[in-house]
Amino acid sequence: VFLMIRRPPRSTLDRSSAASDVYKRQHPAFEGVFIMHSKNDDALVTKNMAPGVSVYNEKRVTVEEGEKKIEYRVWNPFRSKLGAAIVGGIENIYIKPGSKVLYLGAASGTTVSHVSDIVGETGVVYAVEFSKRSGRDLVNMSKKRTNVIPIIDDARYPQRYRMLVGMCDVVFADVAQPDQARILGLNAQYFVKNGGHFVISIKANCIDSTLPAEAAFAKEVARLRVEKFKPQEQLTLEPYERDHAVVTGIYRPIVKQTAQETLGDATEEGVEAPAEDSQFFFISICSCI
């Protein structure tokens, strides 16, 4: 499904006001992400975990839902690669309420704040940023968001922060380095469970400035496979980002064996195959394996 959402004009979505002519609906593909409709335009929004606070001077909209007033933050795709991917029509970002997310290249927390909104109080975002200047803004943002854990360190050395990060469902990487596939792989080895997912933003010029963008993307996807990632989807971010692509997929896919395949493996290892009517013995062999 291709969904094009234009940038909301300043007069459409006020920074912090209840708008009677504005209503929202759940995004059809992504839990925790909403689409705000108004008279003149639509916008991608997330439910603000810190009502009354803007992170990057984004617009906020208050919507009355029954007797409650709920505040939403506009997600600007020109300021967020993950937001651009959603607007561009990506099928899955694997981030949803309750997810545990490792975010590499958190910068000052623009996209991290929206991921924080999505995962909610039951989820957690481990945000890694190397720059001390951006890290200061990231730490200040996290003071209002209890589900964000800022880590000011180099993502090339995940062993330094291994005591701070738990096992994660998803890793998102936006580090813009020539060896970003290797950096993603190093962190996944420590923190991403088998069968978990990844989302990576690739900047073609950072991979190889002498190659066309498509060739640079293909080169990086090949490196991802070497690092035990299984890419499933690739999307360019035009017109929001030039020569950028987002790749999503699975880390160390879990191969599920059927009962017959498990029995075959046992037979090859010298275990005598059970009789057809010996169901208990068959279960015992599978348990031992």
Short mmCIF file of C-alpha atoms in Angstrom, two decimals:
data_model
loop_
_atom_site.label_atom_id
_atom_site.label_comp_id
_atom_site.label_asym_id
_atom_site.label_seq_id
_atom_site.Cartn_x
_atom_site.Cartn_y
_atom_site.Cartn_z
CA VAL A 1 0.00 0.00 0.00
CA PHE A 2 1.52 3.32 -1.07
CA LEU A 3 0.67 6.20 1.21
CA MET A 4 1.78 9.71 0.34
CA ILE A 5 1.46 12.26 3.12
CA ARG A 6 2.38 15.84 2.41
CA ARG A 7 4.05 18.16 4.90
CA PRO A 8 1.29 19.83 6.96
CA PRO A 9 1.13 23.60 6.52
CA ARG A 10 1.75 25.69 9.61
CA SER A 11 -1.86 26.83 9.78
CA THR A 12 -3.33 23.32 9.68
CA LEU A 13 -1.90 21.68 12.79
CA ASP A 14 -1.35 24.08 15.66
CA ARG A 15 1.48 23.37 18.08
CA SER A 16 -0.67 22.60 21.09
CA SER A 17 -4.38 23.10 20.61
CA ALA A 18 -7.50 20.97 20.62
CA ALA A 19 -8.71 20.86 17.03
CA SER A 20 -12.37 20.06 16.52
CA ASP A 21 -11.92 19.73 12.74
CA VAL A 22 -9.09 17.20 13.14
CA TYR A 23 -9.51 13.46 13.63
CA LYS A 24 -7.08 10.57 13.66
CA ARG A 25 -7.14 6.92 12.70
CA GLN A 26 -4.84 3.98 13.25
CA HIS A 27 -2.29 3.43 10.48
CA PRO A 28 -3.42 0.32 8.56
CA ALA A 29 0.04 -1.32 8.68
CA PHE A 30 1.81 -0.10 11.83
CA GLU A 31 0.51 -0.46 15.36
CA GLY A 32 1.24 2.63 17.43
CA VAL A 33 1.38 4.93 14.38
CA PHE A 34 -1.58 7.09 13.41
CA ILE A 35 -2.74 9.27 10.54
CA MET A 36 -4.16 12.67 11.42
CA HIS A 37 -6.75 14.09 9.05
CA SER A 38 -7.69 17.77 8.86
CA LYS A 39 -9.52 20.00 6.39
CA ASN A 40 -6.55 20.69 4.17
CA ASP A 41 -4.04 17.95 4.77
CA ASP A 42 -3.01 14.69 6.42
CA ALA A 43 -0.02 13.91 8.60
CA LEU A 44 1.71 10.97 10.21
CA VAL A 45 1.57 11.19 14.03
CA THR A 46 2.46 9.26 17.18
CA LYS A 47 0.87 9.49 20.63
CA ASN A 48 3.02 11.79 22.75
CA MET A 49 4.54 10.01 25.75
CA ALA A 50 5.44 13.39 27.25
CA PRO A 51 2.36 15.62 26.72
CA GLY A 52 3.13 19.29 26.37
CA VAL A 53 6.72 18.72 25.26
CA SER A 54 8.13 18.98 21.71
CA VAL A 55 11.46 17.30 20.88
CA TYR A 56 12.45 19.02 17.62
CA ASN A 57 9.93 21.84 17.49
CA GLU A 58 7.40 19.57 15.81
CA LYS A 59 3.71 20.40 15.80
CA ARG A 60 1.43 18.84 18.38
CA VAL A 61 -2.29 18.20 18.08
CA THR A 62 -4.72 17.49 20.91
CA VAL A 63 -7.69 15.31 20.02
CA GLU A 64 -10.69 14.70 22.26
CA GLU A 65 -11.37 11.00 22.68
CA GLY A 66 -14.45 10.62 24.82
CA GLU A 67 -13.83 12.61 27.99
CA LYS A 68 -10.05 12.52 27.57
CA LYS A 69 -7.77 14.76 25.57
CA ILE A 70 -4.90 12.91 23.91
CA GLU A 71 -1.90 14.72 22.44
CA TYR A 72 -0.21 13.53 19.24
CA ARG A 73 3.06 14.65 17.66
CA VAL A 74 3.46 15.17 13.92
CA TRP A 75 6.15 12.88 12.47
CA ASN A 76 7.99 14.86 9.80
CA PRO A 77 9.37 12.49 7.09
CA PHE A 78 11.87 15.15 6.03
CA ARG A 79 13.45 14.97 9.51
CA SER A 80 13.30 11.21 10.07
CA LYS A 81 14.42 8.36 7.81
CA LEU A 82 12.15 5.90 9.56
CA GLY A 83 9.23 8.28 9.10
CA ALA A 84 10.16 8.68 5.42
CA ALA A 85 10.17 4.89 5.02
CA ILE A 86 6.67 4.61 6.50
CA VAL A 87 5.33 7.39 4.29
CA GLY A 88 7.09 5.85 1.29
CA GLY A 89 5.17 2.61 1.73
CA ILE A 90 7.47 0.17 3.51
CA GLU A 91 5.61 -2.98 4.55
CA ASN A 92 7.08 -3.59 7.99
CA ILE A 93 9.35 -1.83 10.49
CA TYR A 94 8.89 -4.53 13.18
CA ILE A 95 8.56 -1.85 15.88
CA LYS A 96 5.31 -1.97 17.84
CA PRO A 97 4.00 -1.37 21.38
CA GLY A 98 6.04 -3.36 23.88
CA SER A 99 9.05 -3.85 21.58
CA LYS A 100 12.60 -3.68 22.86
CA VAL A 101 14.60 -1.67 20.32
CA LEU A 102 18.34 -1.05 19.98
CA TYR A 103 18.82 2.23 18.11
CA LEU A 104 22.33 2.87 16.68
CA GLY A 105 23.06 6.43 15.61
CA ALA A 106 20.45 8.09 17.79
CA ALA A 107 21.77 11.66 17.16
CA SER A 108 19.79 14.20 19.20
CA GLY A 109 16.75 11.92 19.49
CA THR A 110 14.41 13.08 16.72
CA THR A 111 13.40 9.63 15.50
CA VAL A 112 14.14 8.00 18.85
CA SER A 113 11.35 10.09 20.39
CA HIS A 114 8.82 8.72 17.91
CA VAL A 115 10.04 5.16 18.46
CA SER A 116 9.58 5.87 22.17
CA ASP A 117 5.98 6.91 21.46
CA ILE A 118 5.37 3.70 19.49
CA VAL A 119 6.78 1.17 21.96
CA GLY A 120 5.05 2.93 24.85
CA GLU A 121 5.47 2.33 28.57
CA THR A 122 5.87 -1.44 28.17
CA GLY A 123 8.71 -1.14 25.63
CA VAL A 124 12.23 0.23 25.80
CA VAL A 125 14.61 2.02 23.42
CA TYR A 126 18.36 1.68 23.93
CA ALA A 127 19.69 4.73 22.08
CA VAL A 128 23.42 4.70 21.22
CA GLU A 129 25.13 7.91 20.06
CA PHE A 130 28.84 8.67 19.74
CA SER A 131 28.78 12.48 19.48
CA LYS A 132 28.87 14.19 22.86
CA ARG A 133 27.11 17.27 21.47
CA SER A 134 24.17 15.29 20.10
CA GLY A 135 24.34 13.02 23.12
CA ARG A 136 23.61 15.94 25.41
CA ASP A 137 20.36 16.63 23.58
CA LEU A 138 19.56 12.90 23.63
CA VAL A 139 20.04 12.73 27.41
CA ASN A 140 17.85 15.80 27.92
CA MET A 141 15.12 14.27 25.78
CA SER A 142 15.26 10.98 27.70
CA LYS A 143 14.63 12.78 31.01
CA LYS A 144 10.98 13.16 29.98
CA ARG A 145 10.75 9.64 28.51
CA THR A 146 11.33 6.81 30.96
CA ASN A 147 11.46 4.15 28.22
CA VAL A 148 14.55 5.68 26.54
CA ILE A 149 17.99 4.64 27.80
CA PRO A 150 20.66 6.95 26.31
CA ILE A 151 24.13 5.47 25.79
CA ILE A 152 26.91 7.87 24.78
CA ASP A 153 29.47 5.51 23.29
CA ASP A 154 30.90 4.17 20.03
CA ALA A 155 28.65 1.58 18.35
CA ARG A 156 31.79 -0.11 17.00
CA TYR A 157 32.47 -1.42 20.50
CA PRO A 158 29.23 -2.96 21.80
CA GLN A 159 31.13 -4.79 24.55
CA ARG A 160 31.52 -1.44 26.32
CA TYR A 161 27.78 -1.15 26.97
CA ARG A 162 26.85 -4.83 27.13
CA MET A 163 25.89 -4.48 30.80
CA LEU A 164 23.33 -1.77 29.97
CA VAL A 165 21.46 -3.38 27.08
CA GLY A 166 19.17 -6.39 27.29
CA MET A 167 18.11 -8.73 24.50
CA CYS A 168 16.21 -6.81 21.84
CA ASP A 169 13.50 -7.62 19.31
CA VAL A 170 14.67 -5.07 16.72
CA VAL A 171 17.86 -3.18 15.91
CA PHE A 172 17.68 0.05 13.91
CA ALA A 173 20.91 1.49 12.49
CA ASP A 174 21.54 4.94 11.03
CA VAL A 175 25.29 5.33 11.56
CA ALA A 176 26.32 6.48 8.03
CA GLN A 177 29.68 4.69 8.09
CA PRO A 178 31.44 2.66 5.36
CA ASP A 179 31.42 -0.40 7.64
CA GLN A 180 27.90 0.03 8.96
CA ALA A 181 26.92 -3.56 8.05
CA ARG A 182 29.78 -4.81 10.22
CA ILE A 183 28.74 -2.45 13.04
CA LEU A 184 25.17 -3.72 12.79
CA GLY A 185 26.40 -7.33 12.86
CA LEU A 186 28.60 -6.75 15.93
CA ASN A 187 25.70 -5.29 17.90
CA ALA A 188 23.27 -7.95 16.73
CA GLN A 189 25.60 -10.69 18.01
CA TYR A 190 25.36 -9.21 21.50
CA PHE A 191 21.82 -7.90 21.72
CA VAL A 192 19.42 -9.26 19.05
CA LYS A 193 17.70 -12.59 19.58
CA ASN A 194 17.70 -15.26 16.88
CA GLY A 195 14.76 -14.61 14.61
CA GLY A 196 14.77 -10.93 15.60
CA HIS A 197 14.59 -8.14 13.05
CA PHE A 198 16.67 -5.29 11.74
CA VAL A 199 16.10 -1.97 9.98
CA ILE A 200 19.08 -0.15 8.49
CA SER A 201 19.30 3.21 6.72
CA ILE A 202 21.97 3.17 4.00
CA LYS A 203 23.55 6.31 2.56
CA ALA A 204 25.10 5.49 -0.82
CA ASN A 205 27.90 8.07 -0.59
CA CYS A 206 29.08 6.61 2.70
CA ILE A 207 29.46 3.15 1.19
CA ASP A 208 31.28 4.09 -2.02
CA SER A 209 31.05 7.56 -3.57
CA THR A 210 32.39 6.24 -6.90
CA LEU A 211 29.45 3.88 -7.45
CA PRO A 212 25.88 4.63 -8.53
CA ALA A 213 23.45 4.58 -5.62
CA GLU A 214 21.85 1.29 -6.72
CA ALA A 215 25.24 -0.46 -6.90
CA ALA A 216 26.21 0.85 -3.46
CA PHE A 217 22.94 -0.43 -1.99
CA ALA A 218 23.47 -3.87 -3.56
CA LYS A 219 27.01 -3.98 -2.18
CA GLU A 220 25.81 -3.26 1.34
CA VAL A 221 22.97 -5.79 1.11
CA ALA A 222 25.55 -8.44 0.18
CA ARG A 223 27.56 -7.52 3.29
CA LEU A 224 24.44 -7.83 5.41
CA ARG A 225 24.00 -11.43 4.24
CA VAL A 226 27.57 -12.19 5.28
CA GLU A 227 26.71 -10.90 8.78
CA LYS A 228 23.84 -13.45 8.99
CA PHE A 229 21.08 -10.98 8.16
CA LYS A 230 18.34 -11.99 5.74
CA PRO A 231 17.12 -8.85 3.90
CA GLN A 232 13.46 -8.99 2.98
CA GLU A 233 12.62 -5.49 1.77
CA GLN A 234 14.45 -2.50 0.32
CA LEU A 235 12.99 0.97 -0.21
CA THR A 236 14.57 4.19 -1.48
CA LEU A 237 13.69 7.34 0.46
CA GLU A 238 13.13 9.76 -2.43
CA PRO A 239 12.00 12.53 -2.28
CA TYR A 240 12.67 12.88 1.46
CA GLU A 241 16.33 11.81 1.35
CA ARG A 242 18.56 11.71 -1.72
CA ASP A 243 20.55 8.50 -2.41
CA HIS A 244 19.26 6.82 0.73
CA ALA A 245 17.61 3.43 1.13
CA VAL A 246 16.11 1.51 4.03
CA VAL A 247 16.56 -2.26 4.21
CA THR A 248 14.60 -4.47 6.59
CA GLY A 249 14.72 -8.17 7.37
CA ILE A 250 15.45 -10.97 9.84
CA TYR A 251 18.55 -11.71 11.88
CA ARG A 252 19.54 -15.39 12.03
CA PRO A 253 16.19 -16.79 10.85
CA ILE A 254 14.98 -19.75 12.91
CA VAL A 255 14.51 -22.84 10.76
CA LYS A 256 11.65 -24.92 12.10
CA GLN A 257 12.03 -28.66 11.54
CA THR A 258 9.04 -30.90 11.01
CA ALA A 259 8.67 -34.05 13.11
CA GLN A 260 9.62 -36.18 10.09
CA GLU A 261 12.84 -34.15 9.54
CA THR A 262 13.74 -34.47 13.23
CA LEU A 263 13.21 -38.24 13.05
CA GLY A 264 15.37 -38.39 9.93
CA ASP A 265 18.21 -36.56 11.70
CA ALA A 266 18.03 -39.03 14.59
CA THR A 267 18.17 -41.99 12.21
CA GLU A 268 21.27 -40.58 10.46
CA GLU A 269 23.00 -40.30 13.85
CA GLY A 270 22.47 -44.04 14.52
CA VAL A 271 19.28 -43.89 16.58
CA GLU A 272 16.94 -46.69 15.62
CA ALA A 273 13.69 -45.47 14.07
CA PRO A 274 10.62 -46.29 16.22
CA ALA A 275 7.76 -48.45 15.15
CA GLU A 276 4.77 -46.65 13.67
CA ASP A 277 2.62 -47.40 16.73
CA SER A 278 5.27 -46.31 19.26
CA GLN A 279 4.23 -42.69 19.75
CA PHE A 280 5.76 -42.39 23.24
CA PHE A 281 9.17 -43.60 22.03
CA PHE A 282 9.08 -41.10 19.17
CA ILE A 283 8.42 -38.24 21.61
CA SER A 284 11.29 -39.40 23.79
CA ILE A 285 13.74 -39.32 20.88
CA CYS A 286 12.67 -35.76 19.96
CA SER A 287 13.07 -34.67 23.58
CA CYS A 288 16.58 -36.06 23.77
CA ILE A 289 17.57 -34.33 20.56
#
